[in-house]
mmCIF file with all atom_site columns, C-alpha atoms in Angstrom:
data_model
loop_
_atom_site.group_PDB
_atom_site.id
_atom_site.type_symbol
_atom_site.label_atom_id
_atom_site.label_alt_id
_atom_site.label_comp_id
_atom_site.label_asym_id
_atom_site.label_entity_id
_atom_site.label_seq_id
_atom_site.pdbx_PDB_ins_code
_atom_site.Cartn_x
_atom_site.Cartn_y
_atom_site.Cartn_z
_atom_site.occupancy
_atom_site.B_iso_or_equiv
_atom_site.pdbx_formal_charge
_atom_site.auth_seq_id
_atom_site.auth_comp_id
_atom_site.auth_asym_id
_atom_site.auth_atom_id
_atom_site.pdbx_PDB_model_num
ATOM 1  C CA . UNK A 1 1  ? 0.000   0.000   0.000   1.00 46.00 ? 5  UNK A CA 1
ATOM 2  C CA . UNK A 1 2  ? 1.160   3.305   -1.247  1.00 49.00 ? 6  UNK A CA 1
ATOM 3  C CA . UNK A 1 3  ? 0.652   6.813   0.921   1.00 52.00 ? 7  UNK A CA 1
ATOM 4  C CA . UNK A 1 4  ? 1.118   9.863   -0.410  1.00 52.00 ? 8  UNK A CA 1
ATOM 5  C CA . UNK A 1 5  ? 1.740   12.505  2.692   1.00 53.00 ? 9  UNK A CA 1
ATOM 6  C CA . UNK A 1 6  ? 3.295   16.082  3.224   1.00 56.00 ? 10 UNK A CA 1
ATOM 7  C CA . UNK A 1 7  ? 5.469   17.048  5.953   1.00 55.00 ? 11 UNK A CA 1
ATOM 8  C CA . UNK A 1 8  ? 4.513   20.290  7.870   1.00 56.00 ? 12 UNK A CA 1
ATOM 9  C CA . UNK A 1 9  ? 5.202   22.566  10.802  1.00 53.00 ? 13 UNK A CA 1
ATOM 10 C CA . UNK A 1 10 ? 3.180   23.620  13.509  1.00 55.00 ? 14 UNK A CA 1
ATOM 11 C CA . UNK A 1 11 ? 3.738   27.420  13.040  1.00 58.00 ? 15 UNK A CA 1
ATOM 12 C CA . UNK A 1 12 ? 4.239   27.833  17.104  1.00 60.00 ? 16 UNK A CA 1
ATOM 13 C CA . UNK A 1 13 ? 7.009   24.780  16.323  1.00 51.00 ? 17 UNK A CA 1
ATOM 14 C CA . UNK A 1 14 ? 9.072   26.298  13.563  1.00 55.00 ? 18 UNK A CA 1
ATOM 15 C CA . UNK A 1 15 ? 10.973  28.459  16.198  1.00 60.00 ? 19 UNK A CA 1
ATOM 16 C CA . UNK A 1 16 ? 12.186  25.708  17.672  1.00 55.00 ? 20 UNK A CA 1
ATOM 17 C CA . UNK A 1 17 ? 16.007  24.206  16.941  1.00 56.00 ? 21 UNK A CA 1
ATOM 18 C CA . UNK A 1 18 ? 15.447  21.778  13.720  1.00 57.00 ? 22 UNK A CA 1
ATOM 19 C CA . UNK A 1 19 ? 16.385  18.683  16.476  1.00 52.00 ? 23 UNK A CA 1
ATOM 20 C CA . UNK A 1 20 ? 13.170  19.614  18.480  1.00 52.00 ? 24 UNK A CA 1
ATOM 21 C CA . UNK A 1 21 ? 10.575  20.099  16.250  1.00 52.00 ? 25 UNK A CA 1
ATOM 22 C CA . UNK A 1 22 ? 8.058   17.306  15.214  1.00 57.00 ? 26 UNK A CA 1
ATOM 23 C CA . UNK A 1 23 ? 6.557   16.961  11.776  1.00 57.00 ? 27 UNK A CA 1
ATOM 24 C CA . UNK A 1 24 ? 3.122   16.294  10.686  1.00 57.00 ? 28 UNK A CA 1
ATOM 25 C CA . UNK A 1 25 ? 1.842   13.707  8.562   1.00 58.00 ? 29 UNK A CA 1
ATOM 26 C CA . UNK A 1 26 ? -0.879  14.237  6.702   1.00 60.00 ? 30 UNK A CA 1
ATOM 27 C CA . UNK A 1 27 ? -2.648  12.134  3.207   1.00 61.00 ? 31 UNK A CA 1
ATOM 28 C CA . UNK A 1 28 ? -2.730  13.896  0.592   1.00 59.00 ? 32 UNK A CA 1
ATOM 29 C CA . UNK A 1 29 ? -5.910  15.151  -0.878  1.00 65.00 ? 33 UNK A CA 1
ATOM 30 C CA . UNK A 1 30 ? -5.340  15.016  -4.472  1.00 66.00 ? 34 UNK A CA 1
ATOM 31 C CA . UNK A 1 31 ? -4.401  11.512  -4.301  1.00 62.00 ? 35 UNK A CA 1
ATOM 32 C CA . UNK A 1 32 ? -7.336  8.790   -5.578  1.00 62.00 ? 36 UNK A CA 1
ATOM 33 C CA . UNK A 1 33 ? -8.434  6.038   -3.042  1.00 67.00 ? 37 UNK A CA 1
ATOM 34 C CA . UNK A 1 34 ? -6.622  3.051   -3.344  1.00 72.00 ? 38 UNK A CA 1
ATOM 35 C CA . UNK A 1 35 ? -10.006 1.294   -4.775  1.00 78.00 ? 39 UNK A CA 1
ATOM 36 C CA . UNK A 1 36 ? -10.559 3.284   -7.589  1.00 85.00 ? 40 UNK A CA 1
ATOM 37 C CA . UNK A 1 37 ? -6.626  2.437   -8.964  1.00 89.00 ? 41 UNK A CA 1
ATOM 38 C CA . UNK A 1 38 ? -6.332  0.380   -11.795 1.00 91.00 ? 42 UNK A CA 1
ATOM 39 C CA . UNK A 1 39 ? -3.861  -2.241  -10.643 1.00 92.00 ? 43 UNK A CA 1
ATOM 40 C CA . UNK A 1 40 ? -2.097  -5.021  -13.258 1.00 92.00 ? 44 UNK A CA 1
ATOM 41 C CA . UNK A 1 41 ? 0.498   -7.634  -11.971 1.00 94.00 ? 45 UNK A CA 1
ATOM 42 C CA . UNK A 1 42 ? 3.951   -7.318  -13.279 1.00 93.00 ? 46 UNK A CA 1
ATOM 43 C CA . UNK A 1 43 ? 4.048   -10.839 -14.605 1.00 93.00 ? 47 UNK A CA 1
ATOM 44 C CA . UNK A 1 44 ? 1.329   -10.290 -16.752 1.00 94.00 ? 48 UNK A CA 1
ATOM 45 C CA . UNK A 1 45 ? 2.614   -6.440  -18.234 1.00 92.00 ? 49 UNK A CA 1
ATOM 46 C CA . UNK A 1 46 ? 6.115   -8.288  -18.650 1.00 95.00 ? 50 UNK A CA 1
ATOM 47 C CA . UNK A 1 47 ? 4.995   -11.774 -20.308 1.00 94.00 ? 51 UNK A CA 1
ATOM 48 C CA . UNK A 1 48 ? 7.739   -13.599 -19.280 1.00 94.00 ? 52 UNK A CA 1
ATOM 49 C CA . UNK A 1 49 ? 10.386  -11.364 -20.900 1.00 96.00 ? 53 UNK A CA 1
ATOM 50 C CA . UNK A 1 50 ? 12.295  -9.178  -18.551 1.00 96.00 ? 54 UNK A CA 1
ATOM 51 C CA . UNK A 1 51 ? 12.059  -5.511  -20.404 1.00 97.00 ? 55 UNK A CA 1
ATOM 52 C CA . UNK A 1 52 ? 9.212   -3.764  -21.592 1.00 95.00 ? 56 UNK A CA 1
ATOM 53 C CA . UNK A 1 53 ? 8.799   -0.534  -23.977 1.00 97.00 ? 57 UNK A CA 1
ATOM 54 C CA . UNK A 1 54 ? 6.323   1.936   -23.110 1.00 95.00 ? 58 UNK A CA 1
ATOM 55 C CA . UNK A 1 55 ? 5.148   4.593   -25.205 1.00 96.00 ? 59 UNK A CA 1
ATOM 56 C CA . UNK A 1 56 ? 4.182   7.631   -23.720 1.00 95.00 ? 60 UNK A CA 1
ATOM 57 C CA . UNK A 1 57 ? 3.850   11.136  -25.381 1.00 95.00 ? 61 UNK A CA 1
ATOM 58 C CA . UNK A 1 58 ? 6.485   10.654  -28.146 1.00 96.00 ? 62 UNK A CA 1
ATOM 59 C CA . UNK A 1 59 ? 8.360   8.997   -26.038 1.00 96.00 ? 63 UNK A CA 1
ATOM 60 C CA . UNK A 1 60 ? 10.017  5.589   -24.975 1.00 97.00 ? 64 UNK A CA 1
ATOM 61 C CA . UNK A 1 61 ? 10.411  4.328   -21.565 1.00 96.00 ? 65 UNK A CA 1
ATOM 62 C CA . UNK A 1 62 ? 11.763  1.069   -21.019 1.00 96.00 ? 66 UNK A CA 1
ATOM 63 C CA . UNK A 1 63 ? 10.772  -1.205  -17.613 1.00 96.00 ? 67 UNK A CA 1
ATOM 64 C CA . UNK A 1 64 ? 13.461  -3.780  -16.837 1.00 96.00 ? 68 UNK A CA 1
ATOM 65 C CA . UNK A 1 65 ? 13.146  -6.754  -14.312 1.00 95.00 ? 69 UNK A CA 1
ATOM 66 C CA . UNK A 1 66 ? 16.489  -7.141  -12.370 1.00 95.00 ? 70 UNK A CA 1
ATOM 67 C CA . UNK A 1 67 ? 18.099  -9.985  -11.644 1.00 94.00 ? 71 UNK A CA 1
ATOM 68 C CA . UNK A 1 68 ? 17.381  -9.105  -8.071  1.00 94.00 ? 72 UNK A CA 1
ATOM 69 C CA . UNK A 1 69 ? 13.519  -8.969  -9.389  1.00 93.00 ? 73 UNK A CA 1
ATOM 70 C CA . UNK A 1 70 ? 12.972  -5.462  -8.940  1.00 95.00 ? 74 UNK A CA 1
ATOM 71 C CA . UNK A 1 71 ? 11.297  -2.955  -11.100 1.00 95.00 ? 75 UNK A CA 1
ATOM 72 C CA . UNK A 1 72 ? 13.208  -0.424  -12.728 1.00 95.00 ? 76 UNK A CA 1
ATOM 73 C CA . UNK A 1 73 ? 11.591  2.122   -15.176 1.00 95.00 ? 77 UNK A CA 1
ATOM 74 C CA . UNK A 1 74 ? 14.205  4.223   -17.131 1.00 96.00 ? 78 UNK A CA 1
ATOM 75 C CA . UNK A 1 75 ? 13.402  6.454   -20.356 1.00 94.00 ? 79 UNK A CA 1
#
């Protein structure tokens, strides 16, 4: 599961030194809830083959499978 969140400041705890103050987190409100993303396994975007090209506005990004089997998306 993937959060979005921003950091902020109390405004009462921004005069305090950097090692005392506590941040906030808070979701996101532009972000969609999790049920209405479209989600698609890797296996079946990859097909058994370990690099993918995708086309996107003119132009070509490529997403490799490592041998470690990580995702990495490069253009």
């Amino acid at each position: 599961m993937s959060l979005s969140t921003t950091l902020s400041l109390p405004l009462e705890a921004a005069s305090l030194p950097r090692s005392f103050r506590l941040l906030s987190l808070k979701r996101s409100p532009t972000r969609e809830p999790e049920s209405d993303i479209r989600r698609i396994s890797s296996q079946s975007l990859l097909a058994g083959e370990r690099e993918l090209v995708i086309q996107h506005q003119g132009n070509e990004y490529h997403l490799r499978l490592t041998r470690n089997d990580k995702l990495i998306l490069t253009k």
